[in-house]
Coordinates of N, CA, C and O in Angstrom, one line a residue:
M17 N 12.5 -13.4 14.8 CA 11.4 -13.8 14.3 C 12.1 -14.4 13.1 O 12.2 -13.6 12.1
S18 N 11.3 -15.3 12.6 CA 11.3 -16.2 11.9 C 10.1 -17.3 11.6 O 9.8 -18.3 12.0
P19 N 9.1 -16.7 11.0 CA 8.1 -17.8 10.7 C 8.5 -18.8 9.7 O 9.5 -18.9 9.5
T20 N 7.7 -19.6 9.7 CA 8.1 -21.1 9.5 C 7.6 -21.2 7.8 O 8.3 -22.0 7.2
T21 N 6.5 -20.6 7.8 CA 5.0 -20.8 6.7 C 5.3 -19.4 5.7 O 5.7 -18.6 6.3
S22 N 5.7 -19.4 4.9 CA 5.9 -18.0 4.0 C 5.3 -18.7 2.3 O 4.9 -19.6 1.6
I23 N 3.8 -17.1 1.8 CA 3.9 -17.3 0.8 C 4.1 -16.1 -0.3 O 4.8 -15.6 0.1
P24 N 5.1 -16.4 -1.6 CA 6.0 -15.7 -2.0 C 5.0 -14.8 -3.3 O 4.0 -15.2 -3.2
A25 N 5.2 -13.4 -2.5 CA 4.7 -12.4 -3.9 C 5.9 -11.9 -4.7 O 7.0 -11.8 -4.5
V26 N 5.5 -10.9 -6.0 CA 6.5 -10.3 -6.8 C 5.4 -8.3 -6.6 O 4.8 -8.5 -7.5
I27 N 5.5 -8.2 -6.7 CA 6.0 -6.5 -7.5 C 6.5 -6.5 -8.3 O 7.4 -6.4 -8.0
R28 N 5.9 -6.2 -9.4 CA 6.4 -6.0 -10.7 C 5.8 -5.2 -11.3 O 4.7 -3.8 -11.5
F29 N 6.4 -3.6 -11.9 CA 6.4 -2.3 -12.5 C 6.5 -1.4 -13.3 O 6.9 -3.2 -13.9
T30 N 5.9 -0.8 -13.4 CA 5.8 -0.9 -15.2 C 7.6 -0.4 -16.3 O 7.0 0.0 -16.9
N31 N 8.0 -0.4 -15.2 CA 9.4 0.4 -16.0 C 10.2 -1.7 -15.6 O 11.6 -1.3 -16.1
G32 N 9.9 -2.4 -15.0 CA 10.1 -3.7 -14.9 C 10.8 -4.4 -14.6 O 11.9 -5.5 -14.4
K33 N 11.2 -3.0 -13.6 CA 11.8 -3.8 -12.1 C 11.1 -4.7 -10.8 O 9.9 -4.8 -11.7
K34 N 11.5 -5.8 -10.3 CA 10.3 -6.1 -9.6 C 10.7 -6.0 -7.9 O 12.5 -5.5 -7.1
I35 N 10.2 -6.7 -7.5 CA 10.4 -6.8 -4.9 C 9.8 -7.6 -5.3 O 8.4 -8.5 -5.1
N36 N 11.3 -8.8 -5.2 CA 10.0 -10.2 -4.1 C 9.4 -10.0 -2.9 O 10.4 -9.7 -2.2
L37 N 9.0 -10.6 -2.8 CA 8.6 -10.4 -1.2 C 8.0 -12.5 -0.6 O 8.0 -12.8 -0.9
E38 N 7.3 -12.2 0.8 CA 7.6 -13.9 1.3 C 6.4 -12.8 2.0 O 6.8 -11.5 3.0
L39 N 5.0 -13.7 2.3 CA 4.5 -13.0 3.5 C 3.6 -14.3 4.4 O 4.0 -15.6 3.6
Y40 N 3.7 -13.0 5.3 CA 4.0 -14.2 6.8 C 2.7 -14.5 7.0 O 2.5 -13.9 8.2
P41 N 1.5 -15.7 7.0 CA 0.6 -15.9 6.8 C 0.6 -15.7 8.9 O -1.1 -15.7 9.4
E42 N 0.7 -17.4 9.3 CA 1.3 -17.8 11.1 C 1.8 -16.5 11.9 O 0.9 -16.0 13.0
V43 N 2.5 -14.6 11.4 CA 2.7 -14.1 12.1 C 1.2 -12.9 12.2 O 0.7 -12.5 12.9
A44 N 0.3 -12.8 10.7 CA -1.0 -11.4 10.7 C -1.3 -12.4 9.7 O -1.9 -11.7 8.6
S45 N -2.5 -13.0 9.8 CA -3.0 -13.3 8.7 C -4.0 -12.7 7.9 O -4.5 -12.8 7.0
L46 N -4.5 -11.6 8.7 CA -6.1 -10.6 8.1 C -4.9 -10.8 7.4 O -5.7 -9.7 6.0
S47 N -3.5 -9.7 7.3 CA -3.3 -8.8 7.2 C -3.0 -9.7 5.5 O -3.4 -9.1 4.3
V48 N -1.7 -11.0 5.7 CA -1.6 -11.8 5.1 C -2.9 -11.2 3.5 O -2.6 -12.5 2.3
E49 N -3.8 -12.5 3.9 CA -5.2 -13.0 3.9 C -5.8 -11.7 2.6 O -6.6 -11.6 1.7
N50 N -6.2 -10.1 3.5 CA -6.5 -8.6 2.7 C -5.4 -8.8 1.5 O -6.1 -8.6 -0.2
F51 N -4.0 -9.5 1.4 CA -3.7 -8.6 0.5 C -3.8 -9.6 0.2 O -3.2 -8.6 -1.4
V52 N -2.9 -10.4 0.2 CA -3.1 -11.8 -1.0 C -4.7 -11.8 -1.9 O -4.4 -11.6 -3.1
E53 N -6.6 -11.8 -1.8 CA -7.1 -11.7 -1.6 C -7.3 -10.2 -3.4 O -7.8 -10.4 -4.3
L54 N -6.0 -9.0 -2.4 CA -6.0 -7.0 -3.6 C -5.9 -7.8 -4.5 O -5.7 -7.7 -5.2
A55 N -4.3 -8.3 -3.9 CA -3.2 -8.7 -6.0 C -3.7 -9.6 -6.3 O -4.1 -9.3 -7.5
K56 N -4.5 -10.7 -6.3 CA -5.2 -11.1 -7.3 C -6.2 -11.3 -7.7 O -7.3 -11.5 -8.7
S57 N -7.2 -10.0 -7.3 CA -8.6 -9.6 -7.5 C -7.4 -8.3 -8.9 O -8.2 -7.7 -9.6
G58 N -6.9 -7.6 -9.0 CA -6.3 -7.3 -9.8 C -6.1 -5.0 -8.8 O -5.9 -4.9 -10.1
F59 N -6.6 -5.2 -8.0 CA -6.9 -3.8 -6.9 C -5.7 -3.2 -7.1 O -5.5 -1.7 -7.7
Y60 N -4.2 -3.9 -7.4 CA -3.2 -3.1 -7.3 C -3.0 -2.7 -9.0 O -2.2 -2.1 -9.2
D61 N -2.8 -3.3 -10.0 CA -2.8 -3.1 -11.2 C -2.5 -1.3 -11.4 O -4.2 -1.1 -11.6
G62 N -1.8 -1.2 -11.7 CA -2.1 0.1 -11.8 C -1.8 1.6 -10.8 O -1.8 2.9 -10.7
L63 N -1.7 1.1 -9.7 CA -2.1 1.6 -8.9 C -0.1 2.4 -8.5 O 0.5 1.7 -9.3
C64 N 0.4 3.4 -7.8 CA 1.2 3.6 -7.4 C 2.1 3.8 -6.0 O 1.3 3.2 -4.9
F65 N 3.6 3.8 -5.6 CA 4.2 3.9 -4.0 C 3.8 5.5 -4.1 O 4.4 6.5 -5.4
H66 N 3.2 6.1 -4.2 CA 3.2 7.3 -3.1 C 3.5 8.5 -2.6 O 3.3 9.6 -2.2
R67 N 4.1 8.4 -1.2 CA 5.0 7.7 -1.0 C 6.1 7.5 -0.4 O 5.9 6.0 0.3
V68 N 7.4 8.4 -0.7 CA 8.3 7.7 -1.1 C 10.1 8.7 0.1 O 9.0 10.4 0.0
I69 N 10.8 7.6 1.2 CA 11.3 8.8 2.6 C 12.4 8.1 2.7 O 12.6 6.7 2.6
P70 N 14.3 9.5 1.8 CA 15.3 7.5 1.1 C 15.4 7.4 3.4 O 14.7 8.0 4.1
G71 N 16.1 6.0 3.5 CA 16.2 5.6 5.4 C 14.4 5.2 6.2 O 15.4 5.8 7.7
F72 N 14.5 5.5 5.8 CA 13.1 5.4 5.6 C 11.3 4.3 5.8 O 11.9 3.0 5.7
M73 N 11.1 4.0 4.6 CA 10.4 3.9 3.6 C 9.5 4.6 2.6 O 9.3 5.3 1.6
I74 N 9.1 3.1 1.5 CA 8.7 3.2 0.5 C 6.8 2.5 0.9 O 6.5 1.9 1.8
Q75 N 5.2 3.7 0.3 CA 4.4 2.5 0.8 C 3.8 3.4 -0.8 O 3.6 4.3 -1.9
G76 N 2.4 2.5 -1.1 CA 1.5 2.1 -2.1 C 0.5 1.2 -1.2 O 0.6 1.6 -0.3
G77 N 0.1 1.4 -3.3 CA -1.1 0.1 -2.7 C -2.4 1.3 -2.3 O -3.1 0.9 -2.4
G78 N -2.1 2.9 -2.8 CA -3.5 3.4 -3.3 C -4.5 4.3 -4.0 O -4.8 5.1 -3.4
F79 N -3.4 5.2 -4.6 CA -3.5 5.4 -5.7 C -2.9 6.2 -6.3 O -2.3 4.8 -7.3
I80 N -3.6 5.5 -7.6 CA -3.3 5.9 -9.3 C -2.7 7.8 -9.7 O -3.2 8.7 -9.1
A81 N -1.7 7.2 -10.0 CA -0.4 8.7 -10.5 C -1.1 9.2 -11.8 O -0.7 8.3 -12.3
K82 N -2.2 10.3 -11.9 CA -1.8 10.7 -13.9 C -1.3 12.4 -13.4 O -2.0 13.0 -12.4
G83 N -0.3 12.3 -14.1 CA 1.2 13.7 -14.6 C 0.5 14.5 -12.8 O 1.5 13.8 -12.2
E84 N -0.3 15.1 -13.2 CA 0.7 16.0 -11.4 C -0.8 15.9 -10.8 O 0.0 16.2 -9.1
K85 N -1.7 14.5 -10.5 CA -2.4 14.4 -9.3 C -2.6 13.6 -8.4 O -2.0 11.8 -9.6
L86 N -3.3 13.1 -8.1 CA -3.7 11.7 -7.5 C -4.9 11.0 -7.1 O -4.9 12.1 -6.7
S87 N -4.9 10.8 -7.4 CA -6.6 9.5 -7.4 C -6.9 8.8 -6.1 O -5.6 7.6 -7.0
Q88 N -6.9 8.7 -4.8 CA -7.3 7.3 -4.1 C -8.5 6.6 -4.8 O -9.4 6.3 -5.0
K89 N -7.7 5.8 -4.7 CA -9.3 3.7 -5.2 C -9.0 3.4 -3.3 O -7.9 3.6 -2.9
K90 N -9.9 3.5 -4.1 CA -10.3 3.5 -2.0 C -11.2 2.3 -2.1 O -11.4 0.9 -3.0
A91 N -10.4 1.2 -0.8 CA -10.3 -0.5 -0.9 C -11.6 -1.2 -0.1 O -12.2 0.1 -0.1
P92 N -12.0 -1.9 -0.8 CA -13.4 -3.1 0.0 C -13.6 -2.5 1.0 O -14.7 -3.6 1.5
R93 N -12.3 -2.8 1.8 CA -12.4 -3.0 3.0 C -11.9 -2.8 4.3 O -10.2 -2.1 3.9
T94 N -11.7 -2.5 6.0 CA -10.5 -2.7 6.4 C -10.1 -3.6 6.8 O -11.2 -4.1 7.2
V95 N -9.2 -3.4 7.8 CA -8.6 -4.2 8.2 C -8.6 -4.7 10.0 O -7.1 -3.8 10.0
K96 N -8.3 -5.4 10.6 CA -7.4 -5.7 12.6 C -6.1 -5.1 12.1 O -5.5 -5.6 12.0
G97 N -5.9 -4.0 13.3 CA -4.6 -4.0 12.9 C -3.6 -5.0 14.5 O -4.9 -5.2 14.8
E98 N -3.3 -5.7 13.8 CA -2.2 -7.1 14.1 C -1.4 -6.5 14.6 O -0.3 -6.8 14.1
F99 N -1.1 -5.9 15.7 CA 0.5 -5.9 16.6 C -0.7 -5.3 17.6 O -0.8 -5.5 18.0
R100 N 1.3 -5.6 18.8 CA 1.2 -5.1 19.9 C -0.1 -4.1 20.4 O -0.9 -4.6 21.6
S101 N 0.1 -3.0 20.3 CA -0.9 -1.8 21.1 C -2.4 -2.4 20.6 O -3.2 -1.1 21.0
N102 N -1.6 -3.1 20.1 CA -3.8 -3.2 19.6 C -4.7 -4.4 20.3 O -5.5 -5.3 19.7
G103 N -3.5 -4.8 21.2 CA -3.9 -7.2 21.5 C -3.9 -7.8 20.6 O -4.0 -8.5 20.9
V104 N -2.8 -7.6 18.9 CA -2.3 -8.9 18.9 C -0.9 -8.8 18.6 O -0.2 -8.1 18.8
E105 N -0.7 -10.3 19.1 CA 0.4 -10.0 19.3 C 1.5 -10.3 18.0 O 0.8 -11.4 17.6
N106 N 2.0 -9.6 17.3 CA 2.6 -9.9 16.2 C 3.9 -8.7 17.3 O 4.9 -8.4 17.2
A107 N 5.4 -10.7 16.6 CA 6.6 -10.3 16.8 C 8.0 -10.2 15.4 O 9.4 -10.2 16.1
L108 N 6.9 -9.8 14.5 CA 8.1 -9.3 13.6 C 8.1 -7.8 13.5 O 7.4 -6.6 14.2
L109 N 9.3 -7.7 13.7 CA 10.4 -6.5 13.4 C 10.1 -5.8 12.6 O 10.4 -5.5 11.2
H110 N 10.0 -4.1 13.1 CA 10.2 -3.0 11.0 C 12.0 -3.1 11.5 O 12.1 -1.7 11.8
T111 N 12.8 -4.0 10.6 CA 13.6 -3.9 10.2 C 14.1 -4.3 8.9 O 12.8 -3.5 8.1
A112 N 14.8 -3.5 7.9 CA 15.4 -2.8 6.7 C 14.1 -4.0 5.6 O 15.1 -5.3 6.3
G113 N 13.8 -4.2 4.9 CA 13.3 -4.9 4.3 C 11.8 -5.3 4.7 O 10.9 -6.2 4.0
T114 N 11.2 -4.8 6.5 CA 10.1 -5.2 6.1 C 8.5 -4.7 5.2 O 8.6 -3.9 5.3
L115 N 7.5 -5.7 4.9 CA 6.4 -4.9 4.8 C 5.9 -4.8 5.5 O 5.5 -5.6 6.3
S116 N 4.9 -4.3 6.4 CA 3.7 -3.7 6.8 C 2.3 -2.7 6.2 O 2.6 -2.1 5.3
M117 N 1.4 -3.1 7.0 CA 0.2 -2.4 6.5 C 0.1 -0.1 7.0 O 0.8 -0.7 7.7
A118 N 0.3 -0.3 6.2 CA 0.0 1.0 6.4 C -1.6 1.3 7.0 O -3.0 0.3 6.2
R119 N -1.7 2.3 8.2 CA -2.9 3.4 8.9 C -3.0 4.3 8.4 O -2.0 5.5 8.7
T120 N -4.1 4.8 9.4 CA -4.3 6.2 9.4 C -3.9 5.8 11.4 O -3.9 5.4 11.7
S121 N -4.3 7.0 12.1 CA -4.4 7.0 13.4 C -5.6 5.9 14.3 O -5.1 5.4 15.4
V122 N -6.4 5.5 13.9 CA -7.7 4.6 13.6 C -6.1 3.2 13.3 O -5.8 3.1 12.6
K123 N -6.5 3.0 15.4 CA -6.2 1.0 15.2 C -6.7 0.4 14.4 O -5.7 -1.0 13.3
D124 N -8.1 0.4 13.0 CA -8.2 -0.7 12.8 C -8.7 -0.3 11.2 O -9.9 -1.1 11.0
S125 N -8.0 0.6 10.7 CA -8.2 1.6 9.8 C -7.7 0.9 8.1 O -6.8 1.7 7.5
A126 N -6.7 -0.1 8.9 CA -6.1 -0.7 7.3 C -6.6 -1.0 6.8 O -7.6 -1.9 6.5
T127 N -6.1 -0.3 5.0 CA -7.3 -0.9 3.9 C -5.7 -2.3 2.4 O -6.0 -3.6 3.3
S128 N -6.3 -1.4 2.0 CA -4.8 -1.9 0.6 C -3.0 -0.9 1.0 O -3.1 -1.8 0.6
Q129 N -3.2 0.0 1.4 CA -2.2 0.4 1.0 C -1.4 -0.3 3.0 O -1.5 -0.2 3.9
F130 N 0.3 -0.6 1.8 CA 1.7 -1.1 2.6 C 2.0 -0.3 2.4 O 2.6 0.7 1.0
F131 N 3.6 -0.9 3.9 CA 5.1 -0.4 2.6 C 5.6 -1.1 3.0 O 5.5 -1.9 3.9
I132 N 7.7 -0.2 2.8 CA 9.0 -1.5 3.2 C 9.7 -0.4 3.9 O 9.9 0.3 3.2
C133 N 9.8 -0.8 4.5 CA 10.9 -0.8 5.5 C 12.2 -0.8 4.3 O 13.4 -1.7 4.5
V134 N 13.3 1.0 4.2 CA 14.1 0.7 3.8 C 15.7 0.3 4.7 O 16.3 0.9 4.5
A135 N 14.5 1.1 6.1 CA 16.1 0.7 6.7 C 15.1 0.4 8.5 O 14.1 0.2 8.5
D136 N 15.9 0.2 9.3 CA 15.6 -0.9 10.5 C 14.4 0.7 11.1 O 15.2 2.1 11.5
V137 N 12.9 0.8 11.7 CA 11.9 1.3 11.9 C 11.7 1.0 13.3 O 10.6 0.6 13.4
P138 N 12.6 0.8 14.8 CA 12.0 0.3 15.8 C 11.0 0.9 16.9 O 9.9 -0.2 16.9
Y139 N 10.8 2.0 16.5 CA 9.4 2.7 16.5 C 8.1 2.3 16.3 O 6.4 3.0 17.0
L140 N 8.3 1.4 14.9 CA 6.7 1.2 14.7 C 6.7 0.2 15.5 O 4.9 -0.4 14.8
D141 N 7.8 -1.1 16.3 CA 7.1 -2.3 16.3 C 6.2 -1.9 17.1 O 6.1 -1.3 18.6
G142 N 5.3 -3.3 17.2 CA 3.9 -3.7 17.9 C 2.6 -1.9 17.6 O 1.7 -1.9 18.8
E143 N 3.5 -1.6 17.0 CA 2.0 -0.1 16.8 C 1.2 -0.2 14.7 O 1.0 0.7 14.4
Y144 N 1.7 -1.0 14.0 CA 2.0 -1.9 12.4 C 2.0 -3.0 12.9 O 3.4 -3.5 13.1
A145 N 1.2 -3.1 11.3 CA 0.7 -5.7 11.6 C 2.3 -4.8 10.4 O 1.6 -5.3 8.5
A146 N 3.0 -6.2 10.8 CA 4.3 -5.8 10.2 C 3.3 -8.0 9.6 O 3.3 -8.4 11.0
F147 N 3.9 -7.6 8.6 CA 3.1 -9.1 7.5 C 4.2 -10.0 6.5 O 3.8 -10.8 5.9
G148 N 5.4 -10.0 6.6 CA 5.8 -9.9 5.4 C 7.9 -9.5 5.4 O 7.5 -8.3 6.5
K149 N 8.3 -9.7 4.7 CA 9.6 -8.9 3.8 C 10.1 -9.1 2.3 O 9.7 -10.2 2.3
V150 N 11.5 -8.4 2.7 CA 11.5 -8.2 1.4 C 12.3 -9.4 0.7 O 13.3 -10.1 2.1
A151 N 12.2 -10.3 -0.3 CA 12.9 -11.8 -0.3 C 14.3 -12.2 -0.1 O 15.2 -13.1 -0.6
D152 N 14.8 -11.1 -0.9 CA 16.4 -11.5 -1.7 C 16.7 -9.9 -1.3 O 16.7 -7.8 -1.6
A153 N 19.1 -10.1 -1.7 CA 18.9 -8.3 -1.5 C 19.0 -7.7 -2.8 O 18.7 -6.8 -3.0
D154 N 19.1 -8.3 -4.2 CA 17.8 -7.3 -5.8 C 16.7 -7.0 -5.6 O 16.7 -5.6 -6.0
S155 N 15.8 -7.4 -4.5 CA 14.7 -6.7 -4.2 C 15.4 -5.1 -3.5 O 13.7 -4.7 -3.2
F156 N 15.8 -5.7 -2.3 CA 15.5 -5.2 -1.1 C 16.2 -3.3 -2.2 O 16.0 -2.5 -1.5
K157 N 17.1 -3.4 -3.2 CA 18.1 -2.9 -3.3 C 17.3 -1.8 -4.0 O 16.7 -0.8 -4.5
V158 N 15.7 -2.2 -5.5 CA 14.9 -1.9 -5.8 C 14.0 -0.4 -4.8 O 14.2 0.1 -4.7
A159 N 13.9 -1.1 -3.4 CA 12.9 -0.6 -3.2 C 14.2 0.7 -2.2 O 13.5 2.0 -2.4
V160 N 14.8 0.4 -2.1 CA 15.9 2.0 -1.3 C 16.2 2.7 -3.1 O 15.9 3.7 -2.9
Q161 N 16.4 1.8 -3.9 CA 16.2 2.9 -5.0 C 15.2 3.7 -5.1 O 15.1 4.7 -5.5
V162 N 13.9 2.0 -4.8 CA 12.2 3.7 -5.0 C 12.4 4.9 -4.0 O 11.7 6.2 -4.3
S163 N 13.0 4.6 -3.0 CA 13.0 5.5 -2.0 C 14.1 7.2 -1.6 O 13.4 7.7 -1.0
E164 N 14.8 6.5 -3.0 CA 15.5 7.8 -3.3 C 15.6 8.8 -4.4 O 16.6 9.6 -4.6
V165 N 14.3 8.3 -5.2 CA 13.6 9.1 -6.1 C 13.3 10.8 -6.1 O 13.5 10.8 -4.4
R166 N 13.3 11.5 -6.8 CA 13.1 13.0 -6.4 C 11.6 12.7 -5.9 O 10.8 12.2 -6.8
T167 N 11.2 13.6 -4.9 CA 10.2 13.8 -4.5 C 9.0 15.4 -4.4 O 9.9 16.5 -4.7
A168 N 8.2 15.4 -4.8 CA 7.6 17.1 -4.8 C 6.4 16.8 -3.7 O 5.9 15.4 -2.9
T169 N 5.5 17.8 -3.8 CA 4.3 17.8 -2.8 C 3.6 18.1 -4.4 O 3.6 18.5 -4.7
K170 N 2.6 17.1 -3.7 CA 1.0 16.3 -4.9 C -0.1 16.6 -4.0 O -0.7 15.4 -3.4
D171 N -1.0 17.1 -4.6 CA -2.3 17.0 -4.2 C -2.4 17.8 -2.9 O -3.6 16.5 -1.8
G172 N -1.8 19.1 -2.3 CA -1.3 18.3 -0.7 C -0.6 17.3 -0.3 O -0.4 17.0 1.8
Y173 N -0.3 16.4 -0.8 CA 0.9 14.9 -0.3 C 1.9 15.2 0.0 O 2.5 15.7 -1.4
E174 N 2.8 14.9 0.4 CA 4.0 15.3 0.7 C 4.9 13.8 0.3 O 4.5 12.8 0.2
N175 N 5.7 14.0 0.1 CA 7.0 13.1 -0.6 C 6.7 11.8 -1.6 O 6.5 11.2 -1.9
V176 N 5.7 12.4 -2.6 CA 5.6 11.8 -4.2 C 6.3 12.3 -5.2 O 7.0 13.3 -5.8
P177 N 6.5 10.3 -5.9 CA 7.0 10.7 -6.9 C 7.7 11.9 -7.9 O 6.3 11.9 -8.7
V178 N 7.9 12.6 -8.4 CA 7.8 13.3 -9.6 C 7.4 12.8 -10.8 O 6.6 12.8 -11.6
Q179 N 8.0 11.3 -11.2 CA 7.6 10.4 -11.4 C 6.9 9.1 -11.3 O 7.8 8.8 -10.5
P180 N 6.1 9.2 -11.5 CA 5.3 8.6 -11.0 C 5.3 7.0 -10.7 O 6.9 6.1 -12.0
I181 N 5.9 6.2 -10.0 CA 5.8 4.3 -9.5 C 5.6 3.7 -9.3 O 4.7 3.7 -8.7
E182 N 4.8 2.7 -10.7 CA 4.0 2.3 -11.0 C 4.4 0.9 -11.4 O 4.9 0.4 -11.1
I183 N 3.1 0.0 -9.7 CA 2.7 -1.3 -10.1 C 2.1 -1.9 -11.5 O 0.7 -0.9 -11.8
Q184 N 3.4 -1.5 -12.5 CA 2.5 -3.5 -12.7 C 1.1 -4.1 -12.8 O 0.2 -4.1 -12.5
T185 N 1.6 -5.3 -11.5 CA 0.0 -6.1 -11.2 C 1.2 -6.6 -9.4 O 2.8 -6.1 -9.4
I186 N 0.7 -7.4 -8.9 CA 1.4 -7.6 -7.6 C 0.4 -9.4 -8.3 O -0.1 -9.8 -7.8
E187 N 1.8 -9.9 -8.2 CA 1.0 -11.8 -8.3 C 1.7 -12.2 -7.0 O 2.9 -11.9 -6.1
V188 N 1.1 -12.5 -6.7 CA 1.2 -14.3 -5.2 C 1.2 -15.2 -5.6 O 0.0 -16.2 -6.5
R189 N 1.9 -16.2 -5.4 CA 2.2 -18.3 -5.4 C 1.5 -19.5 -4.8 O 1.3 -19.2 -4.1
V190 N -0.3 -18.9 -3.6 CA -0.5 -19.3 -3.4 C -1.7 -20.6 -4.3 O -1.6 -20.4 -5.2

């Protein structure tokens, strides 16, 4: 699956590292539009990657890390799940480097949280709205490094980085 149009974006971390992304509006237009609007409004600034699992994925976009506490930041809207089991054709596979919307067991519950696969995760294909990819090898290395940090259970959440992985900002070039 090779989309013909992409929108460049970059996740900048407070530690100076970054992950360059390509967003694919022709694959999942609602998810891309939501992500772009949230990024441009500054919604993601100061949030963290709150769930990281080596060999699987890193997830962020919904929580602020303060010491031993996680505080959820409420997103302004939900987005229709753009994936096959929800009646939407989306051929982007959950291979290493894929960017996808996180959700609950409710198919149309995606809000602001997203994840980046650090390995091929085919059982997510058709069940989650993939909407982009990591743009280059250095960015993928950063995602893998994030997935390998030491984690603990905090506030009832598992796989939370002991040292917060904080997003400074997400820039979108539209």
